[in-house]
Amino acid sequence: MKVSILPGPLPLAFSDGVFPAGCPSRTVLDHITSKWGVLILLSLSEGGQRWSELRRRADGISEKMLAQTLKTLERDGLVSRKAQAVIPPRVDYSLTERGYELSTLLVPLVTWAFNNADDIVNGQR
């Protein structure tokens, strides 16, 4: 049995349109809901990881896209990068406090997508 959940009202700030063209939230949403952004954020929600771990967990991501995604999420204040002066070089990535807050919202979304993916892809309701 499926439970119907009604969404709450949108904040009053959206009264002129859900996301006006110049709204900075569009940029933020683009960063965090990109295919790789979501996967990196979810991986890091389980704890800090090294580059190679993230690349393995985000199966199919290129080195260039992983670097670009991590830089974007770091610039947005969602991911922390800590380089250690050792040989071979070691860089650890983790979520910031804001990143953890975001991941708690993404986990239910991704869980829903996982649970419904087969039916949706197969054209069922």
Coordinates of N, CA, C and O in Angstrom, one line a residue:
M1 N 0.8 -1.2 0.0 CA 0.0 0.0 0.0 C 0.9 1.2 0.0 O 1.8 1.4 0.8
K2 N 0.6 2.2 -0.9 CA 1.4 3.4 -1.0 C 0.7 4.5 -0.2 O -0.5 4.6 -0.2
V3 N 1.5 5.2 0.5 CA 1.0 6.3 1.3 C 1.1 7.6 0.5 O 2.1 7.9 -0.1
S4 N 0.1 8.4 0.5 CA 0.1 9.7 -0.2 C 0.6 10.7 0.8 O 0.0 10.9 1.9
I5 N 1.6 11.4 0.4 CA 2.2 12.5 1.2 C 2.0 13.8 0.4 O 2.4 13.9 -0.7
L6 N 1.3 14.7 1.0 CA 1.0 16.0 0.4 C 2.2 17.0 0.7 O 2.6 17.1 1.9
P7 N 2.7 17.6 -0.3 CA 3.8 18.6 0.0 C 3.2 19.8 0.8 O 2.1 20.2 0.6
G8 N 4.1 20.4 1.5 CA 3.7 21.7 2.2 C 3.7 22.8 1.2 O 4.2 22.7 0.1
P9 N 3.2 24.0 1.7 CA 3.2 25.1 0.8 C 4.6 25.6 0.6 O 5.5 25.4 1.4
L10 N 4.9 26.2 -0.6 CA 6.2 26.8 -0.9 C 6.3 28.1 0.0 O 5.3 28.7 0.3
P11 N 7.6 28.4 0.3 CA 7.8 29.7 1.1 C 7.2 30.9 0.4 O 7.2 30.9 -0.9
L12 N 6.9 31.9 1.1 CA 6.3 33.1 0.5 C 7.3 33.8 -0.4 O 6.8 34.5 -1.4
A13 N 8.5 33.6 -0.2 CA 9.5 34.2 -1.1 C 9.4 33.7 -2.6 O 9.8 34.4 -3.5
F14 N 8.7 32.6 -2.8 CA 8.5 32.1 -4.1 C 7.2 32.6 -4.7 O 6.8 32.1 -5.8
S15 N 6.5 33.5 -4.1 CA 5.2 33.9 -4.6 C 5.2 34.5 -6.0 O 4.2 34.3 -6.7
D16 N 6.3 35.0 -6.5 CA 6.3 35.6 -7.9 C 6.7 34.5 -8.9 O 6.8 34.8 -10.1
G17 N 7.0 33.4 -8.5 CA 7.5 32.3 -9.4 C 8.3 31.4 -8.5 O 9.0 31.8 -7.6
V18 N 8.3 30.1 -8.9 CA 9.0 29.1 -8.0 C 10.5 29.5 -8.0 O 11.0 29.6 -6.9
F19 N 11.1 29.6 -9.1 CA 12.5 30.0 -9.2 C 12.7 30.9 -10.3 O 13.0 30.5 -11.4
P20 N 12.6 32.2 -10.0 CA 12.9 33.2 -11.1 C 14.2 33.0 -11.7 O 15.2 32.5 -11.1
A21 N 14.4 33.5 -13.0 CA 15.6 33.3 -13.8 C 16.8 33.7 -13.0 O 17.9 33.1 -13.1
G22 N 16.8 34.8 -12.3 CA 18.0 35.3 -11.6 C 18.2 34.8 -10.2 O 19.1 35.2 -9.5
C23 N 17.4 33.9 -9.8 CA 17.5 33.3 -8.4 C 18.7 32.5 -8.2 O 19.0 31.5 -9.0
P24 N 19.6 32.8 -7.2 CA 20.8 32.0 -7.0 C 20.5 30.6 -6.6 O 21.3 29.7 -6.8
S25 N 19.3 30.3 -6.2 CA 18.9 28.9 -5.9 C 19.0 28.0 -7.1 O 19.3 26.8 -6.9
R26 N 18.8 28.6 -8.3 CA 19.0 27.7 -9.5 C 20.4 27.2 -9.6 O 20.6 26.1 -10.0
T27 N 21.4 28.1 -9.3 CA 22.8 27.7 -9.4 C 23.1 26.6 -8.4 O 23.7 25.6 -8.7
V28 N 22.6 26.8 -7.2 CA 22.8 25.9 -6.1 C 22.2 24.5 -6.4 O 22.8 23.5 -6.3
L29 N 20.9 24.5 -6.9 CA 20.3 23.3 -7.2 C 21.0 22.6 -8.4 O 21.1 21.3 -8.3
D30 N 21.5 23.3 -9.3 CA 22.3 22.7 -10.4 C 23.5 22.0 -9.8 O 23.8 20.9 -10.3
H31 N 24.2 22.5 -8.9 CA 25.4 21.9 -8.3 C 25.0 20.7 -7.5 O 25.7 19.6 -7.6
I32 N 24.0 20.7 -6.7 CA 23.7 19.6 -5.7 C 22.9 18.5 -6.3 O 22.9 17.4 -5.8
T33 N 22.1 18.8 -7.4 CA 21.3 17.8 -8.0 C 21.9 17.3 -9.3 O 21.2 16.5 -10.0
S34 N 23.1 17.6 -9.7 CA 23.7 17.0 -10.8 C 23.9 15.5 -10.5 O 24.0 15.1 -9.4
K35 N 24.0 14.7 -11.6 CA 24.2 13.3 -11.3 C 25.3 13.0 -10.4 O 25.2 12.3 -9.5
W36 N 26.4 13.6 -10.7 CA 27.6 13.3 -9.9 C 27.6 14.1 -8.5 O 28.1 13.5 -7.5
G37 N 27.0 15.2 -8.5 CA 26.9 16.0 -7.2 C 26.2 15.2 -6.2 O 26.6 15.0 -5.0
V38 N 25.1 14.6 -6.5 CA 24.3 13.8 -5.6 C 25.1 12.6 -5.1 O 25.1 12.3 -3.9
L39 N 25.7 11.9 -6.1 CA 26.4 10.7 -5.7 C 27.6 11.0 -4.8 O 27.9 10.3 -3.8
I40 N 28.3 12.1 -5.0 CA 29.5 12.5 -4.2 C 29.0 12.8 -2.8 O 29.5 12.4 -1.8
L41 N 27.9 13.6 -2.7 CA 27.4 14.1 -1.4 C 26.9 12.9 -0.6 O 27.1 12.8 0.6
L42 N 26.2 11.9 -1.3 CA 25.7 10.7 -0.6 C 26.9 9.9 -0.1 O 26.8 9.3 1.0
S43 N 27.9 9.7 -0.9 CA 29.1 8.9 -0.5 C 29.7 9.6 0.7 O 30.0 8.8 1.7
L44 N 29.9 10.9 0.7 CA 30.5 11.5 1.8 C 29.6 11.6 3.1 O 30.1 11.8 4.2
S45 N 28.3 11.4 2.9 CA 27.5 11.4 4.1 C 27.8 10.2 5.0 O 27.4 10.2 6.2
E46 N 28.5 9.2 4.5 CA 28.9 8.0 5.3 C 30.3 8.2 5.9 O 30.8 7.3 6.5
G47 N 30.9 9.4 5.7 CA 32.2 9.7 6.3 C 33.2 10.1 5.3 O 33.0 10.0 4.1
G48 N 34.3 10.6 5.8 CA 35.3 11.1 4.9 C 35.9 10.0 4.0 O 36.0 8.9 4.4
Q49 N 36.4 10.4 2.9 CA 36.9 9.5 1.9 C 38.0 10.1 1.1 O 38.1 11.3 0.9
R50 N 38.8 9.2 0.5 CA 39.9 9.7 -0.4 C 39.4 9.7 -1.8 O 38.3 9.1 -2.1
W51 N 40.1 10.3 -2.7 CA 39.8 10.4 -4.1 C 39.4 9.1 -4.7 O 38.4 8.9 -5.4
S52 N 40.3 8.1 -4.5 CA 40.1 6.8 -5.1 C 38.8 6.1 -4.6 O 38.1 5.4 -5.4
E53 N 38.5 6.3 -3.3 CA 37.2 5.8 -2.8 C 36.0 6.4 -3.5 O 35.0 5.7 -3.9
L54 N 36.1 7.7 -3.6 CA 35.0 8.5 -4.3 C 34.8 8.0 -5.7 O 33.7 7.8 -6.2
R55 N 35.9 7.9 -6.4 CA 35.9 7.5 -7.8 C 35.3 6.1 -8.0 O 34.5 5.8 -8.9
R56 N 35.6 5.2 -7.1 CA 35.1 3.8 -7.1 C 33.6 3.8 -6.8 O 32.8 3.2 -7.5
R57 N 33.2 4.6 -5.8 CA 31.7 4.6 -5.4 C 30.9 5.3 -6.5 O 29.7 5.0 -6.6
A58 N 31.4 6.3 -7.2 CA 30.6 7.0 -8.2 C 31.0 6.3 -9.5 O 31.6 7.0 -10.4
D59 N 30.7 5.1 -9.7 CA 31.1 4.2 -10.8 C 30.8 4.9 -12.1 O 29.6 5.4 -12.3
G60 N 31.8 5.1 -13.0 CA 31.6 5.7 -14.3 C 32.0 7.1 -14.4 O 32.0 7.7 -15.5
I61 N 32.3 7.8 -13.2 CA 32.7 9.2 -13.3 C 34.2 9.3 -13.8 O 35.0 8.4 -13.4
S62 N 34.4 10.2 -14.6 CA 35.8 10.4 -15.1 C 36.6 11.2 -14.1 O 36.0 11.9 -13.2
E63 N 37.9 11.2 -14.2 CA 38.8 11.9 -13.2 C 38.4 13.4 -13.3 O 38.4 14.1 -12.3
K64 N 38.3 13.9 -14.6 CA 38.0 15.3 -14.8 C 36.7 15.7 -14.1 O 36.6 16.8 -13.5
M65 N 35.6 14.9 -14.3 CA 34.3 15.3 -13.7 C 34.4 15.2 -12.2 O 33.7 16.0 -11.5
L66 N 35.1 14.2 -11.7 CA 35.2 14.1 -10.2 C 35.9 15.3 -9.7 O 35.4 15.9 -8.7
A67 N 37.0 15.7 -10.3 CA 37.7 16.9 -9.8 C 36.8 18.2 -9.9 O 36.8 19.0 -9.0
Q68 N 36.1 18.3 -11.0 CA 35.2 19.5 -11.2 C 34.1 19.5 -10.2 O 33.8 20.5 -9.6
T69 N 33.5 18.3 -10.0 CA 32.4 18.2 -9.0 C 32.9 18.5 -7.6 O 32.2 19.3 -6.9
L70 N 34.0 18.0 -7.2 CA 34.5 18.2 -5.9 C 34.9 19.7 -5.7 O 34.6 20.3 -4.6
K71 N 35.5 20.3 -6.7 CA 35.8 21.7 -6.6 C 34.6 22.6 -6.5 O 34.5 23.5 -5.7
T72 N 33.6 22.3 -7.2 CA 32.3 23.0 -7.1 C 31.7 22.9 -5.7 O 31.3 23.9 -5.1
L73 N 31.6 21.7 -5.2 CA 31.0 21.4 -3.9 C 31.8 22.0 -2.8 O 31.3 22.5 -1.8
E74 N 33.1 22.1 -3.0 CA 34.0 22.7 -2.0 C 33.8 24.2 -2.0 O 33.7 24.9 -1.0
R75 N 33.7 24.8 -3.2 CA 33.5 26.2 -3.4 C 32.1 26.6 -2.8 O 32.0 27.7 -2.2
D76 N 31.2 25.7 -2.9 CA 29.8 26.0 -2.3 C 29.8 25.8 -0.8 O 28.7 26.0 -0.2
G77 N 30.9 25.4 -0.2 CA 30.9 25.2 1.2 C 30.2 23.9 1.7 O 29.9 23.8 2.9
L78 N 30.1 22.9 0.8 CA 29.5 21.7 1.2 C 30.5 20.5 1.4 O 30.2 19.6 2.2
V79 N 31.6 20.7 0.8 CA 32.7 19.6 1.0 C 34.0 20.3 1.4 O 34.3 21.4 1.0
S80 N 34.7 19.6 2.3 CA 35.9 20.1 2.8 C 37.0 19.2 2.3 O 36.9 18.0 2.2
R81 N 38.1 19.8 1.8 CA 39.3 19.1 1.2 C 40.5 19.3 2.2 O 40.8 20.5 2.5
K82 N 41.1 18.2 2.6 CA 42.3 18.3 3.4 C 43.4 17.5 2.8 O 43.4 16.3 2.7
A83 N 44.4 18.3 2.3 CA 45.6 17.7 1.8 C 46.6 17.5 2.8 O 46.9 18.3 3.7
Q84 N 47.2 16.3 2.8 CA 48.3 15.9 3.8 C 49.6 15.9 3.1 O 49.7 15.3 2.0
A85 N 50.6 16.5 3.7 CA 52.0 16.5 3.1 C 52.7 15.2 3.4 O 53.6 15.2 4.2
V86 N 52.3 14.2 2.7 CA 53.0 12.9 2.8 C 53.3 12.4 1.4 O 52.7 12.9 0.4
I87 N 54.1 11.4 1.3 CA 54.4 10.8 0.0 C 53.9 9.3 0.1 O 54.3 8.6 1.0
P88 N 53.1 8.8 -0.8 CA 52.4 9.6 -1.9 C 51.4 10.6 -1.3 O 50.9 10.4 -0.2
P89 N 51.1 11.7 -2.1 CA 50.2 12.7 -1.6 C 48.8 12.0 -1.2 O 48.4 11.1 -1.8
R90 N 48.3 12.6 -0.2 CA 47.0 12.1 0.3 C 46.0 13.3 0.5 O 46.4 14.3 1.1
V91 N 44.8 13.1 -0.1 CA 43.8 14.2 0.1 C 42.5 13.5 0.6 O 42.1 12.5 0.0
D92 N 42.0 14.0 1.6 CA 40.8 13.5 2.2 C 39.6 14.5 2.0 O 39.8 15.7 2.1
Y93 N 38.5 14.0 1.7 CA 37.3 14.8 1.4 C 36.2 14.4 2.5 O 36.1 13.2 2.8
S94 N 35.5 15.4 3.0 CA 34.4 15.2 3.9 C 33.4 16.3 3.7 O 33.6 17.3 3.1
L95 N 32.2 16.0 4.3 CA 31.2 17.0 4.3 C 31.4 18.1 5.4 O 31.8 17.8 6.5
T96 N 31.1 19.3 5.0 CA 31.0 20.4 6.0 C 29.7 20.2 6.8 O 28.9 19.4 6.5
E97 N 29.5 21.0 7.8 CA 28.2 21.0 8.5 C 27.0 21.2 7.6 O 26.0 20.5 7.7
R98 N 27.2 22.2 6.7 CA 26.1 22.5 5.7 C 25.9 21.3 4.8 O 24.8 20.9 4.4
G99 N 27.0 20.6 4.4 CA 26.9 19.5 3.6 C 26.2 18.3 4.2 O 25.4 17.6 3.6
Y100 N 26.5 18.1 5.5 CA 25.7 17.1 6.3 C 24.2 17.4 6.4 O 23.4 16.5 6.2
E101 N 23.9 18.7 6.6 CA 22.5 19.1 6.6 C 21.8 18.8 5.3 O 20.7 18.2 5.3
L102 N 22.5 19.1 4.2 CA 22.0 18.8 2.9 C 21.8 17.3 2.7 O 20.8 16.8 2.1
S103 N 22.8 16.5 3.1 CA 22.7 15.1 2.8 C 21.5 14.4 3.5 O 21.0 13.5 3.0
T104 N 21.1 15.0 4.7 CA 20.0 14.4 5.4 C 18.7 14.6 4.6 O 17.7 13.9 4.7
L105 N 18.7 15.6 3.7 CA 17.6 15.9 2.8 C 17.7 15.0 1.6 O 16.6 14.6 1.0
L106 N 18.9 14.8 1.1 CA 19.1 14.0 -0.1 C 18.8 12.5 0.0 O 18.3 11.8 -0.9
V107 N 19.1 12.0 1.2 CA 19.0 10.5 1.4 C 17.5 10.1 1.2 O 17.3 9.1 0.5
P108 N 16.5 10.7 1.7 CA 15.1 10.3 1.4 C 14.8 10.4 -0.1 O 14.1 9.5 -0.6
L109 N 15.3 11.4 -0.7 CA 15.0 11.6 -2.2 C 15.6 10.4 -3.0 O 15.0 9.8 -3.8
V110 N 16.9 10.1 -2.7 CA 17.6 9.1 -3.4 C 17.0 7.7 -3.1 O 16.8 6.8 -3.9
T111 N 16.5 7.5 -1.8 CA 15.9 6.3 -1.4 C 14.6 6.1 -2.2 O 14.3 5.0 -2.7
W112 N 13.8 7.2 -2.3 CA 12.6 7.1 -3.1 C 12.9 6.8 -4.6 O 12.2 5.9 -5.1
A113 N 13.9 7.4 -5.1 CA 14.3 7.1 -6.5 C 14.7 5.7 -6.7 O 14.2 5.0 -7.6
F114 N 15.5 5.1 -5.8 CA 15.9 3.7 -5.8 C 14.7 2.8 -5.7 O 14.6 1.9 -6.5
N115 N 13.8 3.1 -4.8 CA 12.6 2.2 -4.6 C 11.6 2.3 -5.8 O 10.8 1.3 -6.0
N116 N 11.6 3.4 -6.5 CA 10.6 3.5 -7.6 C 11.2 3.4 -9.0 O 10.5 3.5 -10.0
A117 N 12.5 3.3 -9.1 CA 13.2 3.4 -10.4 C 12.7 2.3 -11.4 O 12.5 2.6 -12.5
D118 N 12.6 1.1 -10.9 CA 12.2 0.0 -11.9 C 10.8 0.3 -12.5 O 10.6 0.2 -13.7
D119 N 9.9 0.7 -11.6 CA 8.5 1.0 -12.1 C 8.5 2.1 -13.1 O 7.9 2.1 -14.1
I120 N 9.3 3.2 -12.7 CA 9.3 4.4 -13.6 C 10.0 4.1 -14.9 O 9.4 4.4 -16.0
V121 N 11.1 3.4 -14.9 CA 11.8 3.1 -16.1 C 11.0 2.2 -17.0 O 11.1 2.3 -18.2
N122 N 10.3 1.3 -16.4 CA 9.5 0.4 -17.1 C 8.1 0.9 -17.5 O 7.3 0.2 -18.1
G123 N 7.9 2.2 -17.2 CA 6.6 2.9 -17.6 C 5.4 2.6 -16.8 O 4.3 2.8 -17.3
Q124 N 5.6 2.1 -15.6 CA 4.5 1.8 -14.7 C 4.3 2.9 -13.8 O 5.1 3.7 -13.6
R125 N 3.1 2.9 -13.1 CA 2.8 3.9 -12.2 C 2.8 3.4 -10.8 O 2.6 2.4 -10.4

